[in-house]
Structure formats: structure tokens, C-alpha cells
Tab-separated table of C-alpha atoms and ligand atoms in Angstrom:
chain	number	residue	atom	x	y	z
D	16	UNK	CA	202.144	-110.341	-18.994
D	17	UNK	CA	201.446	-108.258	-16.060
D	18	UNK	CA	197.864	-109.508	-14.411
D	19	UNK	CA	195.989	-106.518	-12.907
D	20	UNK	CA	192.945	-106.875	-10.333
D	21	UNK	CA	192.115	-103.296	-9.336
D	22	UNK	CA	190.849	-100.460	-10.987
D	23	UNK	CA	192.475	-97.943	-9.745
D	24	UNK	CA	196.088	-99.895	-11.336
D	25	UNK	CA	194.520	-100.690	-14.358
D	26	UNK	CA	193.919	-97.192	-14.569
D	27	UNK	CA	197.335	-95.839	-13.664
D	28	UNK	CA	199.098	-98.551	-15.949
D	29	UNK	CA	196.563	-97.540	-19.187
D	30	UNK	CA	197.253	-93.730	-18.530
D	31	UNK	CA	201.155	-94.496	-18.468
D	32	UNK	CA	201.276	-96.216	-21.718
D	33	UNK	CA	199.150	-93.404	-22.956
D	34	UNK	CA	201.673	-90.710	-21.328
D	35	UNK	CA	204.771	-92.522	-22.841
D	36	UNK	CA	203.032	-92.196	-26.073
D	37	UNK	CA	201.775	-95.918	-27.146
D	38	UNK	CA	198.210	-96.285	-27.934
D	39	UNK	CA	195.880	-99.055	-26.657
D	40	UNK	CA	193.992	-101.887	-27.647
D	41	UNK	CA	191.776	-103.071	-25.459
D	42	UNK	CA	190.224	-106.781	-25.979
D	43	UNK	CA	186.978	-107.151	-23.538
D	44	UNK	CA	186.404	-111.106	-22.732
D	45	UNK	CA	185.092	-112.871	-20.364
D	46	UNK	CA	187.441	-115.803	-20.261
D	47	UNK	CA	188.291	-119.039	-21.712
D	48	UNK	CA	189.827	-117.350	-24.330
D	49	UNK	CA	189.849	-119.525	-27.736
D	50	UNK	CA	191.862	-118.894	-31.673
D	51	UNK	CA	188.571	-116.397	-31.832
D	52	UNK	CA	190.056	-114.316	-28.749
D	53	UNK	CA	194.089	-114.856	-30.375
D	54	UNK	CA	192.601	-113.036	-33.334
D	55	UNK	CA	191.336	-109.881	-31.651
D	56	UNK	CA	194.567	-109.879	-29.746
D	57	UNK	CA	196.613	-110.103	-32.752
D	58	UNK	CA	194.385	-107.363	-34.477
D	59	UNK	CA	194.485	-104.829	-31.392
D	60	UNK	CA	198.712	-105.623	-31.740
D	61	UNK	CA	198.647	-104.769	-34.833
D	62	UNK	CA	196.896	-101.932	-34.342
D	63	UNK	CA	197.626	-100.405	-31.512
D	64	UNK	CA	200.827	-100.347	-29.632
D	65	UNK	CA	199.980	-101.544	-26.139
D	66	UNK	CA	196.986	-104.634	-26.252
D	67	UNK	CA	194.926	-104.946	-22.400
D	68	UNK	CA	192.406	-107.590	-22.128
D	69	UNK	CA	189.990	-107.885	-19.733
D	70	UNK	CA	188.994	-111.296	-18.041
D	71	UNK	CA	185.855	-111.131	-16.261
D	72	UNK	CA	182.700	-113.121	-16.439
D	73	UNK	CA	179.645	-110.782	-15.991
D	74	UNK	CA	177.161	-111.713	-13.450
D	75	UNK	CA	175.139	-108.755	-14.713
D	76	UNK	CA	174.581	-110.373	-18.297
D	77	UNK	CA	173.449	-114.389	-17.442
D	78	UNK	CA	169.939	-114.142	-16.515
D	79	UNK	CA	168.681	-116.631	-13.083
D	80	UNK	CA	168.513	-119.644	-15.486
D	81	UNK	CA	171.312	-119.309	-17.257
D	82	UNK	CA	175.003	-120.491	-16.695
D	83	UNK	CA	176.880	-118.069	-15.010
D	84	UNK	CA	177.920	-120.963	-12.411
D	85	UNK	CA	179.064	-123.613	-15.131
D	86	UNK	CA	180.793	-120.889	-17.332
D	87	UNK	CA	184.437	-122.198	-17.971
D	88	UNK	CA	186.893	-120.232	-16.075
D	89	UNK	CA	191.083	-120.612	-16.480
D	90	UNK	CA	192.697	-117.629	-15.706
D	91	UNK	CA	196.149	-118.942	-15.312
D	92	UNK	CA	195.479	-120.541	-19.048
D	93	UNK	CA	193.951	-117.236	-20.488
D	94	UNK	CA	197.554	-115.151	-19.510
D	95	UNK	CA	199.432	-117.430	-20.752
D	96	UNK	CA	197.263	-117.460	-24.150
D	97	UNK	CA	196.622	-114.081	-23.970
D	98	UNK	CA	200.651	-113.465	-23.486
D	99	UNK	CA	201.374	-115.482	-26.727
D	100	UNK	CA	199.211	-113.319	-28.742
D	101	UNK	CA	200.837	-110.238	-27.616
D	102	UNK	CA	199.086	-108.780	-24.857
D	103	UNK	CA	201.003	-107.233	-22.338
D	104	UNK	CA	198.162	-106.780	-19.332
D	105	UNK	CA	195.577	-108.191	-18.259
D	106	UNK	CA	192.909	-107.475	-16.080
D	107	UNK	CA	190.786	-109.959	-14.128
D	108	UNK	CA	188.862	-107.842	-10.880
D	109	UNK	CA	186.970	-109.740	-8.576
D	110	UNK	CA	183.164	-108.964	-9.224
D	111	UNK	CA	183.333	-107.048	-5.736
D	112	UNK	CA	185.681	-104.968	-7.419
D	113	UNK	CA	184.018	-104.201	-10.484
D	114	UNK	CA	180.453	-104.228	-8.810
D	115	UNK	CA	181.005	-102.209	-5.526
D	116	UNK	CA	178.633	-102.370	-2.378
D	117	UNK	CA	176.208	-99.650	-3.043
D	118	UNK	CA	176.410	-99.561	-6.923
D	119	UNK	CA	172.964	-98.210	-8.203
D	120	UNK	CA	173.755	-97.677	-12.141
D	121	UNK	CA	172.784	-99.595	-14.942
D	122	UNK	CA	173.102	-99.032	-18.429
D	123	UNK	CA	170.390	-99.879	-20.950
D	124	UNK	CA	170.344	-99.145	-24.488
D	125	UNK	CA	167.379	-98.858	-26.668
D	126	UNK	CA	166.458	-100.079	-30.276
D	127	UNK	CA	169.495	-102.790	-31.394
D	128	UNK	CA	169.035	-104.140	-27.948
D	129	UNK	CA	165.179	-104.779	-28.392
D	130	UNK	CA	164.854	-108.017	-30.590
D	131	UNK	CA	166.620	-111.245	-30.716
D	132	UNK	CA	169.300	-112.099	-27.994
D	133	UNK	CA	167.240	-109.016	-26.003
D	134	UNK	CA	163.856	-110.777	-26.483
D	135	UNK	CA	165.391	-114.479	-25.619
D	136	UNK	CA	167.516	-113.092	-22.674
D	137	UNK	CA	165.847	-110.729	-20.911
D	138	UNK	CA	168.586	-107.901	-18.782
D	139	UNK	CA	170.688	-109.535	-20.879
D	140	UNK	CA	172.113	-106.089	-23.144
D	141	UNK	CA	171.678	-104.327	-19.822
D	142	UNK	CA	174.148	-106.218	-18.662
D	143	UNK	CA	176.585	-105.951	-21.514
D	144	UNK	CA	176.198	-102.470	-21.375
D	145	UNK	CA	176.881	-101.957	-17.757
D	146	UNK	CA	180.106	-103.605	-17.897
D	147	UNK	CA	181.479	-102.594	-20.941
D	148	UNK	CA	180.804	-98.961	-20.339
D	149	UNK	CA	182.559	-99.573	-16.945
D	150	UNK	CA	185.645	-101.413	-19.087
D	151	UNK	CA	185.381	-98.006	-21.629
D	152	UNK	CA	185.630	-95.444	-18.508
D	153	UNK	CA	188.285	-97.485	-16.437
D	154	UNK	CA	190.418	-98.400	-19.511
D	155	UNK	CA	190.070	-94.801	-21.137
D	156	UNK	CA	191.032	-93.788	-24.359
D	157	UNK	CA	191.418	-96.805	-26.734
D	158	UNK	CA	190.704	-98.826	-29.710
D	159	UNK	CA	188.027	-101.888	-28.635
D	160	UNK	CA	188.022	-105.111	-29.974
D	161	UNK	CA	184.697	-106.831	-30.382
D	162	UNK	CA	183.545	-109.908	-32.502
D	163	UNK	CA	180.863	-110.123	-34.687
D	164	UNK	CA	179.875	-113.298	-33.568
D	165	UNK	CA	178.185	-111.478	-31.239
D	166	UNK	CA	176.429	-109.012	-34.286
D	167	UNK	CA	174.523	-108.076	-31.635
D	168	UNK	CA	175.807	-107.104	-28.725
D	169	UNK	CA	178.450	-105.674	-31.356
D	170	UNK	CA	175.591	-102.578	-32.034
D	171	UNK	CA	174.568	-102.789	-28.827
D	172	UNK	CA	178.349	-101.339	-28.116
D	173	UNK	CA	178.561	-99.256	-30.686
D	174	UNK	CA	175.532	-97.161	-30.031
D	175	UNK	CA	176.443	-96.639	-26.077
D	176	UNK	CA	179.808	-95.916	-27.240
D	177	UNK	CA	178.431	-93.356	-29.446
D	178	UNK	CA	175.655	-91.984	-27.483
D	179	UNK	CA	177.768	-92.090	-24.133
D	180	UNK	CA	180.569	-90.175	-25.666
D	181	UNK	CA	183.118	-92.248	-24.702
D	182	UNK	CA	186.495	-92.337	-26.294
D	183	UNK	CA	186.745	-95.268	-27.768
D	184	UNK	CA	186.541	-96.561	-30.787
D	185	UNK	CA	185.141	-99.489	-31.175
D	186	UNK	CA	186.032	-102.462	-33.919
D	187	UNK	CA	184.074	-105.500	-35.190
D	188	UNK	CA	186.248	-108.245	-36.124
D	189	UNK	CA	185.243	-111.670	-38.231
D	190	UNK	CA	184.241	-114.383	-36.413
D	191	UNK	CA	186.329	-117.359	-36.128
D	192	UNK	CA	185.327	-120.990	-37.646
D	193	UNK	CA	186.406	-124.399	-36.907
D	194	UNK	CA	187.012	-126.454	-40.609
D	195	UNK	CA	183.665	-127.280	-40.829
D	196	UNK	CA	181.998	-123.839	-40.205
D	197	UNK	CA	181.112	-123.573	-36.543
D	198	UNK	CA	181.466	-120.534	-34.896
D	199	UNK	CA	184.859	-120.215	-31.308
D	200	UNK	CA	182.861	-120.077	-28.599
D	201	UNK	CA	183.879	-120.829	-25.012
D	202	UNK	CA	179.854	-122.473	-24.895
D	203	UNK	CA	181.338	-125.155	-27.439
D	204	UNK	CA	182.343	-126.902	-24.247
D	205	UNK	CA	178.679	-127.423	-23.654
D	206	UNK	CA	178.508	-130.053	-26.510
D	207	UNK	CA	178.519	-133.768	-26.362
D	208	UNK	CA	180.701	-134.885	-29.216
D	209	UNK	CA	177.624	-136.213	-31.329
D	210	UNK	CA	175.901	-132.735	-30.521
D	211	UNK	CA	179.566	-130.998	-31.969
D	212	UNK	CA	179.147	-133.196	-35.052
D	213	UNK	CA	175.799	-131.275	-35.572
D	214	UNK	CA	176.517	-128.192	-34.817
D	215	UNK	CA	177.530	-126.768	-38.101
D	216	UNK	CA	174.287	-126.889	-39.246
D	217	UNK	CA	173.891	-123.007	-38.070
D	218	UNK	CA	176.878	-122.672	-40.851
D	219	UNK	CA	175.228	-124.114	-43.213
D	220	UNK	CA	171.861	-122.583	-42.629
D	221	UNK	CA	173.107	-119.304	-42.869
D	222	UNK	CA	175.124	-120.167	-46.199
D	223	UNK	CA	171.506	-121.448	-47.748
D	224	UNK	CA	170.633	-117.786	-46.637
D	225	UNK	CA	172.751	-115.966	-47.987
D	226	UNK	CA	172.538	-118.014	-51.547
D	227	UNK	CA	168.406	-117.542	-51.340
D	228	UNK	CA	169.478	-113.721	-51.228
D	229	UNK	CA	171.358	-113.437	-53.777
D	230	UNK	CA	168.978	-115.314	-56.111
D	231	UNK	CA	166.986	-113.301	-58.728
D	232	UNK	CA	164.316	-111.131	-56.543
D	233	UNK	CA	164.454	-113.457	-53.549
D	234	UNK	CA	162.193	-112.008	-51.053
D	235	UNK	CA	162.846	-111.928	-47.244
D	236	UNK	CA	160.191	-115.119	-46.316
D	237	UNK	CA	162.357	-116.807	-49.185
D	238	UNK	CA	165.657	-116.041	-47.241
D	239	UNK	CA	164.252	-117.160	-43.845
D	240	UNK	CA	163.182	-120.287	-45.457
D	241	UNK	CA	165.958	-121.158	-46.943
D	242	UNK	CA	167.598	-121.514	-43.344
D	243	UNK	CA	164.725	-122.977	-41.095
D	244	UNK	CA	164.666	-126.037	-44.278
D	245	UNK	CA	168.500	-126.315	-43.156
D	246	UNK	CA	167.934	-126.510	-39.802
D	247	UNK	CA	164.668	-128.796	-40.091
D	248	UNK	CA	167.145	-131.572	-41.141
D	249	UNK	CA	168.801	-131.717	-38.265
D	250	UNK	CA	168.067	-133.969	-35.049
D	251	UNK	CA	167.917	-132.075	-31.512
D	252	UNK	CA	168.140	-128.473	-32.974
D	253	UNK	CA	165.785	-126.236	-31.670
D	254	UNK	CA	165.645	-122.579	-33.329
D	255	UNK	CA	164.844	-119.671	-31.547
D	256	UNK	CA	165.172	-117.600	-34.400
D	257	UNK	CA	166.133	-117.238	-38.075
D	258	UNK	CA	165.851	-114.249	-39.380
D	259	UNK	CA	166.972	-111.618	-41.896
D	260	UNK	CA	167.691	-108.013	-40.785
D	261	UNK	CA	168.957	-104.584	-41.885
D	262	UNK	CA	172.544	-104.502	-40.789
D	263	UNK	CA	172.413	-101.226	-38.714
D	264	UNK	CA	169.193	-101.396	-37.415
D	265	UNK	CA	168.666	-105.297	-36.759
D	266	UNK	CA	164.928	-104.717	-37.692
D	267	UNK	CA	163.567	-107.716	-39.716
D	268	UNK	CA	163.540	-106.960	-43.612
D	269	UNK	CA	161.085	-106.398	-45.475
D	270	UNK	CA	163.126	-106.153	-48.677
D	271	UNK	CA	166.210	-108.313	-49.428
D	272	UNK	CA	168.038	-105.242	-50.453
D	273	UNK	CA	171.603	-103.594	-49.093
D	274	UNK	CA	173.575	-104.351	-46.139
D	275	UNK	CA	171.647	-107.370	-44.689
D	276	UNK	CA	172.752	-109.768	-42.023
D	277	UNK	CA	171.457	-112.797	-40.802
D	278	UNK	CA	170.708	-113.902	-37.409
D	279	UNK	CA	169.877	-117.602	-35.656
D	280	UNK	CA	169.423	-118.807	-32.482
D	281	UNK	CA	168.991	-122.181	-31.785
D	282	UNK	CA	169.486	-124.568	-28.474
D	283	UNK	CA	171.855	-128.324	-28.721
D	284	UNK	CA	171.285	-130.198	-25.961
D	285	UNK	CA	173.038	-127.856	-22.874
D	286	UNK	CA	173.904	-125.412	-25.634
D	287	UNK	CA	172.504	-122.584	-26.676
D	288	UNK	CA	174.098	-121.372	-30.308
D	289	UNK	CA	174.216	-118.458	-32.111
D	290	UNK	CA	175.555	-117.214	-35.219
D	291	UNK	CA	175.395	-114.517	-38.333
D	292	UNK	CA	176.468	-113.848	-41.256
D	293	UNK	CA	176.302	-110.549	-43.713
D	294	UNK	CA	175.047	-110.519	-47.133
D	295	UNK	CA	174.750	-106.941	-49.148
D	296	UNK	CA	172.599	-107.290	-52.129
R	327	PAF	O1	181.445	-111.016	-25.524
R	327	PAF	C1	181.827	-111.131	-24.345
R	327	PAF	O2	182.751	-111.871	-24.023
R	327	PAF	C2	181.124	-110.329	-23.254
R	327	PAF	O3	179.772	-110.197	-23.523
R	327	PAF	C3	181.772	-108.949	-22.999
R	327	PAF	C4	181.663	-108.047	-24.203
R	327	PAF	C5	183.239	-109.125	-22.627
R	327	PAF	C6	181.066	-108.262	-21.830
R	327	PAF	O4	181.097	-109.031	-20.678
């Protein structure tokens, strides 16, 4: 694996594989990569003929409270991992690399950004956006691999992919579960081991979800219920939200009717967790 720390290389090395005719997949991370991370890697390899990942965590997208100092870092681990799994660069700038003295542009998208993760983390999508439309234009004409653990930030990508005109194409991939149902995450460090045992209750909640919507006429109140009665039951969960929304425009329903997904939020102890899952009635 060749490791990569300036733009302008990263640049010259994705334009060669382009000129000697293999395609890219590019795999956007911030580190700490995890089985969730192998599986995008994998996908983009199969894919694609050429898979880049990027390894940099994004000052732009913690907000002043959050953990942008305590977020785990192992870069010599991540090549090695992301080597296995069949990438053949990576690229890990310093932030004074990707965010240059004098930098003045941010990128904010609208709508999918609005609610949710956007309402709880304020700048948050604004920072997302920045960097990955910086990844898109310094990585150039790809395939993208995204998670949709992040259903979120997943639209929020697609749209400035979309509306920026950039050539990529971008691809959501299913999220990654430990046996018992929780959701990779490189947060999962964050919990105690009696917090870990309780985590899977976002699994679960979102399983009583999806059964309450595919009952006879459910309606939307019904669905929500069905996962805030989940999470009730268990000790040191707090939810932040848990909802049900239309799948492209993440606005709550009003009807449980086509492709819905559903959303939660909730903070364990240090962590904060989120997860989804889709449901098209
Ligand atoms: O999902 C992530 O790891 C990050 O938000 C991303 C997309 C790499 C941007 O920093």
C-alpha cells in the first residue's frame, strides 16, 4: 500500500491509474477503520479496479464539545487493514494540508442536512460537505463508497454530489453489525463493557419499528412508539430522536407508506449512538 500525504500526489497517482485505464474506488474514512470499513473496501475492489481510501479525521465536522481530541487514531493499523482488503493507496494529509492558511470556502447543503444529526450537531453537515467535496475534486473521477450507517450524511453526499456536478458517483453500502445487532463504529470504543452489553437496544428498537410498520394500517405515531417503548427499557439510554422518515427526503412521515427509513439518536454514557434502518411498505 502506497501512503500518500499531499494533494498534489494523490492527484497525479489517481490521474495515472485513470490514464492506464483502471477505474477508481474511492473509500472516504476518517480512521480507525473496523469489518464496516473492510466491507466498503472489498465493494470498491470489486467494483472498481484501483480502491484509494482516505484517512483523515475532520476538524471541520466535531463541533467545540465534541470529540475531535479523543477520536481514535492508528494510521500505521488502518494501512495495514486497509492493505488486506485490497486497497492499494492511501491518503492521510495533515489538516494543514487539506485546510490551507487562507481557506475561506465552506460547503453547506440545504434540506437532508436540516433535521436530525443537523439539528443535534450544529456545522456538523457543513463540515461533511466541505471535506468530502474537497476528497471528490482532489480524487477526481470515481466511484465513492459511503455507509448507510450514516443515512444521513449518506444524502447529504449525494445531493452535493449531484448539485455540485462532480464526477462521482456515489454508493451507499449496508451497515455492518456485530452478532447481536449493533452497528461498526470507531465510537464503540467509547463504551464501558456493561454500556456495550446495552447497546443493541438501538437494534432492537428499530426492528420493533419496522414490525409496527408493517402491521395492518400502522400509522407513523404507532411506528415511533414502537421504538421509544424499546428504548424506555433500557437503563442509561438517552434518545435524542426516534423517528420515521421518507427515505429521500428525511422529512418525518406522515403516512407509513413507501420507501421509509428510520432514524435514532440516543447518548450511552461517553457515547453518542446512532443507527437506521429501511422499511418500504
Ligand atoms: O463517515 C465518515 O467517516 C466521515 O464523516 C467522512 C465521510 C469520511 C467525512 O469526514
Amino acid at each position: 500500500v502506497e501512503v500518500i500525504s499531499t494533494v498534489a500526489r494523490w492527484r497525479k497517482t489517481l490521474d495515472a491509474e485513470r490514464a492506464a485505464g483502471r477505474s477508481v474506488g474511492l473509500v472516504p474514512t476518517m480512521g480507525y477503520l473496523h469489518a464496516g470499513h473492510g466491507a466498503l473496501i472489498e465493494r470498491a475492489g470489486a467494483e472498481c479496479d484501483t480502491v484509494a481510501v482516505t484517512v483523515f479525521v475532520n476538524p471541520l465536522q466535531f463541533g467545540p464539545a465534541e470529540d475531535l481530541a479523543a477520536y481514535p487514531r492508528d494510521l500505521e493499523a488502518d494501512v495495514v487493514f486497509a492493505g488486506s482488503c485490497g486497497a492499494a493507496f492511501v491518503f492521510a494529509p495533515p489538516v494543514e494540508e487539506m485546510y490551507r492558511a487562507g481557506a475561506q470556502t465552506t460547503v453547506h447543503v440545504a434540506g437532508v442536512s436540516a433535521g436530525f444529526e443537523g439539528a443535534s450537531r450544529p456545522g456538523h453537515f457543513d463540515g461533511v460537505a466541505t471535506v468530502v467535496a474537497k476528497l471528490f475534486a482532489q480524487a477526481g473521477p470515481c466511484r465513492a463508497y459511503f455507509g448507510e450507517k450514516d443515512f444521513q450524511q449518506l444524502a447529504v453526499i449525494r445531493q452535493l454530489a449531484v448539485d455540485l456536478d462532480l464526477p462521482v458517483e456515489v454508493v451507499g453500502c449496508p451497515t455492518v453489525r456485530e452478532a447481536d445487532g449493533l452497528a461498526l463504529s470507531s465510537r464503540n470504543v467509547y463504551l464501558t463493557p456493561a454500556e456495550r452489553a446495552i447497546a443493541p437496544v438501538l437494534h432492537r428498537a428499530l426492528e420493533a419499528g419496522v414490525d409496527a410498520a408493517r402491521r395492518e394500517r400502522p400509522t407513523a405515531d404507532a411506528v415511533r412508539s414502537a421504538m421509544t417503548a424499546v428504548l424506555a427499557g433500557a437503563s442509561g439510554v438517552t434518545v435524542e430522536y426516534a423517528d420515521v422518515v421518507d427515505a429521500h427526503t428525511l422529512l418525518p412521515a406522515t403516512e407509513v407508506i413507501g420507501d421509509l427509513r428510520l432514524l435514532i439518536a440516543a447518548r450511552l454514557g461517553r457515547a453518542r449512538l446512532i443507527d437506521n434502518m429501511g422499511v418500504t411498505v
